[in-house]
Amino acid sequence: MPGELFEDTVVIRDQKEGTQIYNKGNFGYPMSGGGLELDLIEATFLLECERLQITKDGAPISFREMFCHSSEQYDRFDTSYLVYRDMRNRGFVVKAESGHFDLSVFPRGSTMSDSRPQYLVRAVSERDVLDLEVFSKEVSHTEIKGKKLLYGVVDEEGDLTYYHMSSKDPGGKYFHSSSKNIARGYLIGERVLVFEESQIEYLREREFYGKMMGSVLQLSLIECCFLVEMGDLEVIAQTGEKMSAEEMMNLGMRTQEEFDLRLDAFRDLRKRGMVVKTGFKYGAHFRVYNGSPEDDHAKYLVHAVPNRKTMMWPEISRTVRLSGGVKKDILFCRIGEPIEYLEFKWFRP
């Protein structure tokens, strides 16, 4: 089937042949008066599949020449083409997008005339940097439109990994409730120990704070900062003086990395009714439970990140793969106004 190459489009002038290729794969856009107009990514794919012959100035051009021409016309054409090609080979109808997204993907088995796009796709290289501020806007944009956001990540060998990106609104059933009696803890090193049995019962058995060490409850600095702020705990330093919430915060920031970020995330999750425990052994800041950690497995791994955080795709890949291996969802808690939770999930189209 012949097509003629112009700068950024390929035109099939024969009406019968144009109709045939449109009907058999939803390629191109019908032209008024007959014929079919293809964008460069569609035309390059059809040329590779030997379903189209392309000429320029009357002479046929090769796939190599077409690929080079398309790459000169569009930035990052090679990356977008590999994602387009993979999606088409999986049976989807795919169209190039203008603007911030690269491709729109229709449900498998559907056509443009009887459905709307299901996914908006960003095609990226494994060496690209992901800006979470930009990503947050992309998630919001796609969800407002009732679509799903996919990232197709192309590695250095041309293999594809897909991630479904979305926002989450986590919530649980264990909302913090203040006790009538303020618990007393003693700061020893980087831990606070509570010895009084009645206070332990409230903090541990009702609110799931800390971890038992024999008959003594040990609390992390993150937990202590929150409890002091809520008026449910007083911390006694080794000097015998009571520490303020500000002093506890300063101690945490002196001794632990990203303490302020983690505390912001901890506060928000606790106020959402979630039970929050360290996620160190899973490579994240927290593991988070909807209900009692004695009865349920943690639903989420949560990692707190700054508002303007940038990340590399190998870092994201490791985190998502690890969370999937332990059957938990990974949420990045973006600390801003408001705090938001962004989910990265491995996806098989």
CSV table of C-alpha atoms in Angstrom, one decimal, residues 117 179 201 228 255 316-317 328 344:
chain,number,residue,atom,x,y,z
A,117,PRO,CA,-9.0,6.2,25.5
A,179,SER,CA,-5.8,9.2,77.5
A,201,GLU,CA,-1.7,-1.0,78.4
A,228,VAL,CA,4.2,14.6,73.3
A,255,THR,CA,20.3,12.0,65.3
A,316,ILE,CA,11.6,3.4,41.5
A,317,SER,CA,12.0,0.0,39.9
A,328,LYS,CA,2.4,-4.7,49.7
A,344,PHE,CA,3.5,3.3,41.7
